[in-house]
Short mmCIF file of C-alpha atoms and ligand atoms in Angstrom, two decimals:
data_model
loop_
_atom_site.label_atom_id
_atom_site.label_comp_id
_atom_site.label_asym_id
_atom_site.label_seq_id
_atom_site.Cartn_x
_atom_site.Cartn_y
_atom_site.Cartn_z
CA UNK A 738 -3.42 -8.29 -27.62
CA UNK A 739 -2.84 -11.04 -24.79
CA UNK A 740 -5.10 -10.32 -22.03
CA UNK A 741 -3.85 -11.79 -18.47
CA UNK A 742 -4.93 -11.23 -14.82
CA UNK A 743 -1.92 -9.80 -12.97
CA UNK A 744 -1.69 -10.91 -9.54
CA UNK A 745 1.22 -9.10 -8.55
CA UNK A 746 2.42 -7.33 -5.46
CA UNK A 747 4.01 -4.61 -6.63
CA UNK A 748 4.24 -2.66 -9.21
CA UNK A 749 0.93 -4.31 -9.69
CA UNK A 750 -2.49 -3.69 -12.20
CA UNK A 751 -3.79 -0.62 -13.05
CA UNK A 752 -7.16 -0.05 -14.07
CA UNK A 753 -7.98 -1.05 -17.98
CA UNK A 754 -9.65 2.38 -18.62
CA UNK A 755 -6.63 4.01 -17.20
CA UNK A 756 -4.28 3.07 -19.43
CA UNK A 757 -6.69 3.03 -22.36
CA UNK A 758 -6.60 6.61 -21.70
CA UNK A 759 -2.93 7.52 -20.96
CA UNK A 760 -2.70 5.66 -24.18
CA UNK A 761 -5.27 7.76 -25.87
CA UNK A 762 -3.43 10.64 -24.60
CA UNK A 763 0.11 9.50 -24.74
CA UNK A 764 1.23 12.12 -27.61
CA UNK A 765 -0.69 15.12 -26.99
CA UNK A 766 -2.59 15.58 -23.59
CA UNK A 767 -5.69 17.43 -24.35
CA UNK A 768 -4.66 19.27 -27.39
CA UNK A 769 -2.00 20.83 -26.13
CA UNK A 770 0.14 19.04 -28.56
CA UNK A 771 2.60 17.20 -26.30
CA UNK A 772 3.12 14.30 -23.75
CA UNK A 773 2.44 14.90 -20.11
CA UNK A 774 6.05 13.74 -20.23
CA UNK A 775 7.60 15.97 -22.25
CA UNK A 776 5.70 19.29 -19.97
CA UNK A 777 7.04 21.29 -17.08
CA UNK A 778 5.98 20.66 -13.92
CA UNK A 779 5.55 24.59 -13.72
CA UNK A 780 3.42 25.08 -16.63
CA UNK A 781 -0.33 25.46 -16.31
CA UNK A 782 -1.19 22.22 -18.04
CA UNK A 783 0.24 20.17 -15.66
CA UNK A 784 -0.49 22.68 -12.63
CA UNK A 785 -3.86 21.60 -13.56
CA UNK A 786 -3.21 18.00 -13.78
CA UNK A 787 -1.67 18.02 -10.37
CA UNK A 788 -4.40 20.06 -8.51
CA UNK A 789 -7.17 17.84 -9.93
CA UNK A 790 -5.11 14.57 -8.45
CA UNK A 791 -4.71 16.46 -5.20
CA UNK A 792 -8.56 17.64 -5.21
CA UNK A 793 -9.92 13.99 -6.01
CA UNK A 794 -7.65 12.19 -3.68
CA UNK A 795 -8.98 14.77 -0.32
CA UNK A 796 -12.45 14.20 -2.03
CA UNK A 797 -11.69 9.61 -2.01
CA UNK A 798 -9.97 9.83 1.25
CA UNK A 799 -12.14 12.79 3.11
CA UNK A 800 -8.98 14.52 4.34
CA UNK A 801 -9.56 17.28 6.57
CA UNK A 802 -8.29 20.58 5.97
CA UNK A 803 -5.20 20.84 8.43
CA UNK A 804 -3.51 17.70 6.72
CA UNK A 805 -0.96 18.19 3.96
CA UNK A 806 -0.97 16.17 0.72
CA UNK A 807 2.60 15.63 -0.28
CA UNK A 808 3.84 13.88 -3.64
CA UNK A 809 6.85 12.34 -2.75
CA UNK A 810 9.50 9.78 -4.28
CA UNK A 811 11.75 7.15 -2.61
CA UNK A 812 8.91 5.01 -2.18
CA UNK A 813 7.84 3.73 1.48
CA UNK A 814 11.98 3.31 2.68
CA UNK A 815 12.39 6.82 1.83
CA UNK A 816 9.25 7.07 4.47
CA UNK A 817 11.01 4.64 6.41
CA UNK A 818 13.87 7.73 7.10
CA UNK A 819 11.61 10.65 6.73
CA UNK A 820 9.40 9.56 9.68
CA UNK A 821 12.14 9.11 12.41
CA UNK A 822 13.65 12.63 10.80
CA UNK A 823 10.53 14.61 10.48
CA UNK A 824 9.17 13.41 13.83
CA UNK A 825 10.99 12.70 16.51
CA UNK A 826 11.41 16.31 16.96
CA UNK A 827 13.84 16.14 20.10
CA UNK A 828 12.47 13.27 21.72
CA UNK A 829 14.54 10.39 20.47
CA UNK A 830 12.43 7.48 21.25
CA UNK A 831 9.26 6.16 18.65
CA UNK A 832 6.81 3.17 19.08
CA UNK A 833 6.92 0.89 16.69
CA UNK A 834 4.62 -2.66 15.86
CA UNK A 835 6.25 -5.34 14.91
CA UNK A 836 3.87 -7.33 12.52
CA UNK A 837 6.05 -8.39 9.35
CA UNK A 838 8.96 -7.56 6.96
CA UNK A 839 8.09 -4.00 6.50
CA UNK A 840 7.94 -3.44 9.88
CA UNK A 841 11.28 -4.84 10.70
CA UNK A 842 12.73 -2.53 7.22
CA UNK A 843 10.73 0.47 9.46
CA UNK A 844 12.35 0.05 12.77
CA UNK A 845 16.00 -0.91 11.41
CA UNK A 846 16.20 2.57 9.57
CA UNK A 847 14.47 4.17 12.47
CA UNK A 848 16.59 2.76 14.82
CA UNK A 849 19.70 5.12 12.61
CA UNK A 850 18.09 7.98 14.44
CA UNK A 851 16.58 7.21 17.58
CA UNK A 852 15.64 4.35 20.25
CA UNK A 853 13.06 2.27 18.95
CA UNK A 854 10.79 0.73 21.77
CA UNK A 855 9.39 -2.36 19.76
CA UNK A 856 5.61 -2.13 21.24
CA UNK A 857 4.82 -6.30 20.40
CA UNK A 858 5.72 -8.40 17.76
CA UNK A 859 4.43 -11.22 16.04
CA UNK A 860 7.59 -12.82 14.93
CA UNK A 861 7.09 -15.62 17.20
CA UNK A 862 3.91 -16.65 14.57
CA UNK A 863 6.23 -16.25 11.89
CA UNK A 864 4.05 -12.88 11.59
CA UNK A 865 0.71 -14.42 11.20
CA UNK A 866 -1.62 -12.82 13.34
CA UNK A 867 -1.57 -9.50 15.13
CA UNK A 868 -0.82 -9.45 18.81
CA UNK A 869 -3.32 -8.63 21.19
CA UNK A 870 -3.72 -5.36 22.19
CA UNK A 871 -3.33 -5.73 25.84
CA UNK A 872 0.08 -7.14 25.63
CA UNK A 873 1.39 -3.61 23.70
CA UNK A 874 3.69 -1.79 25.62
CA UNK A 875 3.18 1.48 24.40
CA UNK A 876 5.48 4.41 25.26
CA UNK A 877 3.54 7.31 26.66
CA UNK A 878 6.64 9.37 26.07
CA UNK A 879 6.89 8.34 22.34
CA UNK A 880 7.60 11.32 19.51
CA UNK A 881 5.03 8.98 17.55
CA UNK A 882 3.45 5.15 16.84
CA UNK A 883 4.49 3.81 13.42
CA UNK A 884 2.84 0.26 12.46
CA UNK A 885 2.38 -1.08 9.13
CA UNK A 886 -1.73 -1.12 8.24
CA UNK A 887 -0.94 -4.32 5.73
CA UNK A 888 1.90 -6.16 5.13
CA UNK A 889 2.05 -6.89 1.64
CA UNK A 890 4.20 -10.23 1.99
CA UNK A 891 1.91 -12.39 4.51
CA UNK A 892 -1.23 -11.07 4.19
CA UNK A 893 -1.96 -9.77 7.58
CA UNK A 894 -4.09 -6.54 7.88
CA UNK A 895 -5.17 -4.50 11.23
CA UNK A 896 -8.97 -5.01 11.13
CA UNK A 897 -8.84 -1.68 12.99
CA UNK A 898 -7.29 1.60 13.76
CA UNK A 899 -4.83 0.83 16.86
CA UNK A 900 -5.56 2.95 19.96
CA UNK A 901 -2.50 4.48 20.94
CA UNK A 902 -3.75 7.51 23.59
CA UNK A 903 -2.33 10.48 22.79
CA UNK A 904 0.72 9.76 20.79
CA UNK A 905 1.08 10.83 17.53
CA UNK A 906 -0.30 7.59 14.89
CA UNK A 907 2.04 7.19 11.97
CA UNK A 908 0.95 4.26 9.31
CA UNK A 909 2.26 2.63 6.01
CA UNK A 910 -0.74 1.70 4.22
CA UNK A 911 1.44 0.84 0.96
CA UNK A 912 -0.52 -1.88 -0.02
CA UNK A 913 -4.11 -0.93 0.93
CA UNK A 914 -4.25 2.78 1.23
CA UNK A 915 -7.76 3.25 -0.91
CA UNK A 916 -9.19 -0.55 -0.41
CA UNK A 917 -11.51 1.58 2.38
CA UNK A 918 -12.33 4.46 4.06
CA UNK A 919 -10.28 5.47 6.87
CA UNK A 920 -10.51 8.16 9.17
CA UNK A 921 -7.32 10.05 8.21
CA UNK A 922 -8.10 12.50 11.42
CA UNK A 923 -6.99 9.42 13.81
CA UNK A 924 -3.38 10.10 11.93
CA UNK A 925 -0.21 12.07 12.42
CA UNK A 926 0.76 10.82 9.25
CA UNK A 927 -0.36 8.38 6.84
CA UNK A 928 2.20 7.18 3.68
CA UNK A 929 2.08 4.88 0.84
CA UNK A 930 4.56 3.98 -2.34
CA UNK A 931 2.49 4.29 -5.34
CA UNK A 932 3.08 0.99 -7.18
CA UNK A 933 0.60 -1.23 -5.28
CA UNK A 934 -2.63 0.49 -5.45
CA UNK A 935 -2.48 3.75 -6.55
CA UNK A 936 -0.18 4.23 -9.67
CA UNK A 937 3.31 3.72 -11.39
CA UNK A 938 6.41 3.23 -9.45
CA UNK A 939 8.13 6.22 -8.31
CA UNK A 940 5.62 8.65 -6.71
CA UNK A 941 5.13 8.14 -3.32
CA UNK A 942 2.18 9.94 -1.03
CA UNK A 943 2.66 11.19 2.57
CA UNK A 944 -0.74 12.95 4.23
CA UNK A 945 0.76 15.06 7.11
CA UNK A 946 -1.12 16.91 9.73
CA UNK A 947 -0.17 20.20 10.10
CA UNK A 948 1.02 21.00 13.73
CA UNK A 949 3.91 18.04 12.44
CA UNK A 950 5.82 20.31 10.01
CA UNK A 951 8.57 22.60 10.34
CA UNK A 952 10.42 20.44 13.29
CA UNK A 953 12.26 18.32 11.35
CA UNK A 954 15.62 17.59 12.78
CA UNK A 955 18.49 20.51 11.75
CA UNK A 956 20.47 18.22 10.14
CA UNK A 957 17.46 16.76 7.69
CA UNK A 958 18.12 16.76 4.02
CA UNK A 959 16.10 19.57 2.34
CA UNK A 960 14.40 16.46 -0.17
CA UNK A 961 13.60 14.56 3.21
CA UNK A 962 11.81 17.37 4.84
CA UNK A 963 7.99 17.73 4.67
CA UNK A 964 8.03 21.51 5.20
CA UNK A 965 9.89 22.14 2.25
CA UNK A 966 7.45 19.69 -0.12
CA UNK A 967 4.37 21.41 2.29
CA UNK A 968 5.44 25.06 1.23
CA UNK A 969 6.66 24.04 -2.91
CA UNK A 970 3.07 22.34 -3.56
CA UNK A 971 5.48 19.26 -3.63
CA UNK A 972 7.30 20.90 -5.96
CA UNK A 973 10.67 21.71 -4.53
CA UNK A 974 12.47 19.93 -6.66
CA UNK A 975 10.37 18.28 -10.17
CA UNK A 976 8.31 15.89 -9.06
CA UNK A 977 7.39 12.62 -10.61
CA UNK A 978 5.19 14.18 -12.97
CA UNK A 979 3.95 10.91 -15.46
CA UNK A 980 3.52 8.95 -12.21
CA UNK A 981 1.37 11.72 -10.47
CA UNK A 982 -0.63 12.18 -14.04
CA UNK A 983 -1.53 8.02 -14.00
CA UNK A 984 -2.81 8.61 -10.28
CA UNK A 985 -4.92 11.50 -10.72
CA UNK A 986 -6.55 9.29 -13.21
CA UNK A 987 -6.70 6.26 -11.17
CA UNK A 988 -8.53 8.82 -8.63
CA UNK A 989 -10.59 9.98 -11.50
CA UNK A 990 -11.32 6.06 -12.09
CA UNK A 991 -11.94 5.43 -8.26
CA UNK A 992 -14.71 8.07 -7.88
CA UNK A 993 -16.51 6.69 -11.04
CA UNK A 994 -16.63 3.25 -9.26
CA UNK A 995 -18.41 5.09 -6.32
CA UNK A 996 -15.42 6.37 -4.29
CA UNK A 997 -14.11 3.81 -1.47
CA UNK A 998 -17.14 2.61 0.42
CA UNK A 999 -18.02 0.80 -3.55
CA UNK A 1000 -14.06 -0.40 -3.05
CA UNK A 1001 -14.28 -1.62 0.00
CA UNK A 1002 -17.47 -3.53 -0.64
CA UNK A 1003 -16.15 -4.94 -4.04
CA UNK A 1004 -12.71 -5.51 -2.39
CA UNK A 1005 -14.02 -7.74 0.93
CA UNK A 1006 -16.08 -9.36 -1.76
CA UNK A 1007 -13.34 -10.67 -3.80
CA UNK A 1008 -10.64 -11.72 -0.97
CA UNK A 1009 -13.76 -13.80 1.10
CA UNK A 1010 -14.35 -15.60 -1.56
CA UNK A 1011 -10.49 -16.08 -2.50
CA UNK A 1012 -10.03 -16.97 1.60
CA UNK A 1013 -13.14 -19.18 1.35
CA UNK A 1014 -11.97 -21.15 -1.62
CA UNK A 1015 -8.53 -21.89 0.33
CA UNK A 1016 -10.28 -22.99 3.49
CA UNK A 1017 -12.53 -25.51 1.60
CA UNK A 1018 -10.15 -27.33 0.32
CA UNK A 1019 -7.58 -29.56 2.53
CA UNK A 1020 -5.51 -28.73 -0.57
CA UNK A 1021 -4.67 -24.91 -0.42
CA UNK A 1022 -3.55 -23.47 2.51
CA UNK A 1023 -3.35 -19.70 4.42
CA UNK A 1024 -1.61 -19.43 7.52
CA UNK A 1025 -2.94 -15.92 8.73
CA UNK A 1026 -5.25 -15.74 11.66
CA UNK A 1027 -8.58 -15.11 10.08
CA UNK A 1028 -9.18 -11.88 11.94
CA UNK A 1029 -6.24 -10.24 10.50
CA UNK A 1030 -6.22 -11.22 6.97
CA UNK A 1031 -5.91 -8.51 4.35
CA UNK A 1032 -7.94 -7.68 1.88
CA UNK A 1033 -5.03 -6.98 -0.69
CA UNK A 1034 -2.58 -9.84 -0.79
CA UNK A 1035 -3.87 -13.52 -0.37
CA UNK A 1036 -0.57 -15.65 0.16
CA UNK A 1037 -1.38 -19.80 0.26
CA UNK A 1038 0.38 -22.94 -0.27
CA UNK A 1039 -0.25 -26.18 -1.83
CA UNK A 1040 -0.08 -29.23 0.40
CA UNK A 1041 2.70 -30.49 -1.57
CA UNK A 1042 5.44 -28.20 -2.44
CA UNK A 1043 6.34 -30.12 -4.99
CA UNK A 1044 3.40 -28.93 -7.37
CA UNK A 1045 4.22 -25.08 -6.57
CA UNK A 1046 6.21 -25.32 -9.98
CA UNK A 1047 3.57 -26.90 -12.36
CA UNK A 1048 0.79 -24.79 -10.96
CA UNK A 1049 2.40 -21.50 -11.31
CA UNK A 1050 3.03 -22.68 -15.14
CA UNK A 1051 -0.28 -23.80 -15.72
CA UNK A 1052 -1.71 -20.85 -14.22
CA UNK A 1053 0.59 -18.70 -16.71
CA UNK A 1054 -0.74 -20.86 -19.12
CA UNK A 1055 -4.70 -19.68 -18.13
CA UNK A 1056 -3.49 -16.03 -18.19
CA UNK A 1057 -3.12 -15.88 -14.67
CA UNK A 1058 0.23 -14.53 -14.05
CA UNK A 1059 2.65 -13.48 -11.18
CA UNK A 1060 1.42 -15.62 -8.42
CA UNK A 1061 4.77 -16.64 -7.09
CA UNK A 1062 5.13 -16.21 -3.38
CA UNK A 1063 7.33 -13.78 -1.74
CA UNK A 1064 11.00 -15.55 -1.77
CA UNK A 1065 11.21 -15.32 2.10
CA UNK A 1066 7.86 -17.39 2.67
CA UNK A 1067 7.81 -19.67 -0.86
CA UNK A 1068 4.04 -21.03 -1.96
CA UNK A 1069 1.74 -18.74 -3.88
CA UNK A 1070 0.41 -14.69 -3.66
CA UNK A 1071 -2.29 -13.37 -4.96
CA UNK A 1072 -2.40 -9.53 -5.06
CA UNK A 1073 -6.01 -8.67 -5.26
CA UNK A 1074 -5.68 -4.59 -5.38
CA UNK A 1075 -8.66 -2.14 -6.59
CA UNK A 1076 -8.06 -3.42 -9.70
CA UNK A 1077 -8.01 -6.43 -10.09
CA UNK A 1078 -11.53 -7.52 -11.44
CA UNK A 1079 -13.48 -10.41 -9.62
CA UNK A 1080 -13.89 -11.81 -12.88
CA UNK A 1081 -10.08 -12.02 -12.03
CA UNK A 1082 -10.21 -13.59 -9.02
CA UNK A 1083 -13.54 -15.83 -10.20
CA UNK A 1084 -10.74 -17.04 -12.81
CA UNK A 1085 -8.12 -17.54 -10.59
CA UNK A 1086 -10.71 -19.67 -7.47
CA UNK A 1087 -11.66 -22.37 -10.68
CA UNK A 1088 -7.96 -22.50 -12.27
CA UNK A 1089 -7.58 -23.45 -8.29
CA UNK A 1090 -10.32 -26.09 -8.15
CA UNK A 1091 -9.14 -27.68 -11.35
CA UNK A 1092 -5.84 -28.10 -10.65
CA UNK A 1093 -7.06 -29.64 -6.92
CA UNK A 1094 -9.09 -32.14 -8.68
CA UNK A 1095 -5.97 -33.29 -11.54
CA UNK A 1096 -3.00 -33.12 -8.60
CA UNK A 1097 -5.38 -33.35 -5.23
C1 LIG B 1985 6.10 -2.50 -1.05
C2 LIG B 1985 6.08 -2.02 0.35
C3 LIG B 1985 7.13 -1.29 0.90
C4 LIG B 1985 8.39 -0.97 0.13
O1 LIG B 1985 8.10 -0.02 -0.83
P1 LIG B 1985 9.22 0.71 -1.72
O2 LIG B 1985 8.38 1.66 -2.51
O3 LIG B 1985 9.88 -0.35 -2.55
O4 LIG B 1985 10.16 1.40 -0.82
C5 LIG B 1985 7.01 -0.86 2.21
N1 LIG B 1985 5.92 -1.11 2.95
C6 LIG B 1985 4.88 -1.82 2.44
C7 LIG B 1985 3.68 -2.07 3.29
C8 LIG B 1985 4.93 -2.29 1.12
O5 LIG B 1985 3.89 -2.98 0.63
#
C-alpha cells in the first residue's frame, strides 16, 4: 500500500487507526452483521453509535449543559444561512469580522437576510493579519458577532477569543475546531464542516446555547432550523449517519491521544517548527503577521514562482502530496490538522531544505 502525507485543506487526513478500524468494521459493525451504512438511523445500534459521538465530543470540548449538540449537513455555507435565520430573531442587523474568504462567503449570504455592519476588515493586508481590536466598531445593538476563528486559505488564526460585550459570539471554527481547548461558554454558537478536522465530508456540527432556539425567523425552512434538529436528537430528517460513525471514532481517537490540551501541545509543536523552517530560509516565504498565524494551515511561497511547479512534483514524488496553494493566493499550503503526524511535517521541513539547497 502507498503510504503519503496528505497535506490537504479539506476533505483532509484522518487518523490511521481510524480508518484501520472502519475498515475492520466495514461489513459488520460489532457483530451485528451489517455496515453502519446499511442501518437505520432509528435502530439501537446506531442510537448507540450516535450517543457515544455526542458523549465524547461534550467530554473533548467541555460543553456545558445548556448548549445543544446538533449534527448537521450543508457544511459551513449551510451555517453561513442558518446563522442570519436562526439569530437575528427580529433585529435585522449582525456584526460581522472581516478577516478572509470565509468571512466575505459569511457576510454575502448574511447580508440575504439582514444589514450586515462589517466590524473591521483586513482586506487592505490582503487578509494577513487581524485588525486591532480598538479599531472594531462593534454594534451594541447587534442580534449577534459572527467571525471566522481560522481561515483555512491564508493561514490567519485569532490568538484569542474576541471581546464583544454582551452580544451574542457566533464562530466558524471549520478548520481548527479541536486543535485546542476553547471555552465554548464565551459562545452563542460555535459551527464547523466536518471535512477538515473532524471527519468525512457531509456532517456538519453546530453547538447552540439554549436561550438561542425556538426564534428562528417564521419563514425558516424546517431543515434550517435548530429547534427542530434540538428536539429530533438531530434526527429530523436521517442524518449523515457513516459520516457521524467516522467522527465518533475520531473522538474516540482524540481522547486516547489525551483529549485537546495533548492536541494543542502536539499541534503548536508541529506548525512552529513548519513557521520556523519558512522564516530561516530567504527562500520560503509566509506572509501572515506572526501573531495571527494558525496552527492548521501553513500557506508559503517560493521566491521564484517559477519552481512552484517542480516542487509540488517532487514533493509528490517524496509522498508528500496536496500542497498546492489555494487558487486565489497561488504558492504552497500545508494543512497540518490533528492528524497529520510530525513525522509528517518533519518530512515535509527536509523535502523543503533539500529542494532550497538544489534550486536556492
Ligand atoms: C472549508 C471552510 C468553509 C466551507 O465549508 P463547506 O463545508 O464547503 O461549506 C467555511 N469556513 C471555513 C473556515 C472553512 O475552512
Amino acid at each position: 500500500m502507498k503510504q503519503v502525507y496528505n497535506f490537504s485543506p479539506g476533505p483532509a487526513v484522518l487518523p490511521h487507526s481510524v480508518l484501520q478500524q472502519a475498515q475492520a468494521e466495514m461489513l459488520d459493525w460489532q457483530g451485528s452483521g451489517v455496515s453502519v451504512m446499511e442501518m437505520s438511523h432509528r435502530g439501537k445500534a446506531f442510537m448507540s453509535i450516535a450517543e457515544k459521538a455526542e458523549a465524547d465530543l461534550r467530554k473533548l470540548l467541555n460543553i456545558p449543559n445548556n448548549y445543544k449538540v446538533l449534527f448537521l449537513q450543508g457544511g459551513a455555507h449551510a451555517q453561513f444561512a442558518m446563522i442570519p435565520l436562526n439569530l437575528l430573531q427580529g433585529k435585522q442587523q449582525a456584526d460581522y469580522m472581516e478577516t478572509g474568504d470565509w468571512s466575505v462567503r459569511a457576510i454575502e449570504e448574511a447580508r440575504r437576510y439582514g444589514h450586515v455592519n462589517v466590524v473591521a476588515s483586513s482586506i487592505s493586508s490582503n487578509f494577513t493579519t487581524i485588525p486591532e481590536r480598538s479599531t472594531w466598531q462593534v454594534n451594541p445593538n447587534a442580534a449577534y458577532f459572527h467571525y471566522v476563528d481560522n481561515e483555512t486559505i491564508r493561514g490567519v488564526e485569532f490568538d484569542a477569543i474576541p471581546e464583544v460585550g454582551d452580544v451574542t459570539l457566533v464562530a466558524d471554527m471549520s478548520s481548527n475546531i479541536l486543535s485546542r481547548p476553547i471555552d465554548v461558554a464565551r459562545f452563542g454558537v460555535i459551527y464547523a464542516g466536518a471535512q477538515k478536522n473532524i471527519g468525512p465530508a457531509g456532517l456538519t456540527i453546530a453547538i447552540v446555547r439554549e436561550d438561542l432556539l425556538g426564534k428562528a425567523d417564521p419563514k425558516t425552512p424546517n431543515i434550517l432550523n435548530y429547534q427542530i434538529y434540538a428536539d429530533n436528537d438531530s434526527m429530523y430528517n436521517t442524518p449523515p449517519t457513516y459520516a457521524w460513525y467516522i467522527a465518533g471514532l475520531v473522538f474516540e481517537w482524540l481522547l486516547a491521544q489525551g483529549g485537546l490540551e495533548a492536541m494543542a501541545v502536539l499541534n503548536e509543536r508541529k506548525a512552529e517548527k513548519l513557521y520556523a523552517a519558512i522564516d530561516q530560509s530567504d527562500f520560503y516565504a509566509n506572509p501572515v503577521d506572526k501573531q495571527y498565524r494558525s496552527w492548521m494551515n501553513v500557506p508559503f511561497t517560493l521566491r521564484d514562482p517559477q519552481w512552484d511547479a517542480v516542487f509540488l512534483k517532487q514533493a509528490e514524488e517524496a509522498g508528500l502530496v496536496t500542497l498546492k496553494g489555494h487558487r486565489q493566493v497561488g504558492g504552497m499550503r500545508a494543512s497540518i490538522y490533528n492528524a497529520m503526524p510530525e513525522a509528517g511535517v518533519d518530512a515535509l521541513i527536509s523535502f523543503m531544505q533539500q529542494f532550497e539547497q538544489a534550486h536556492g
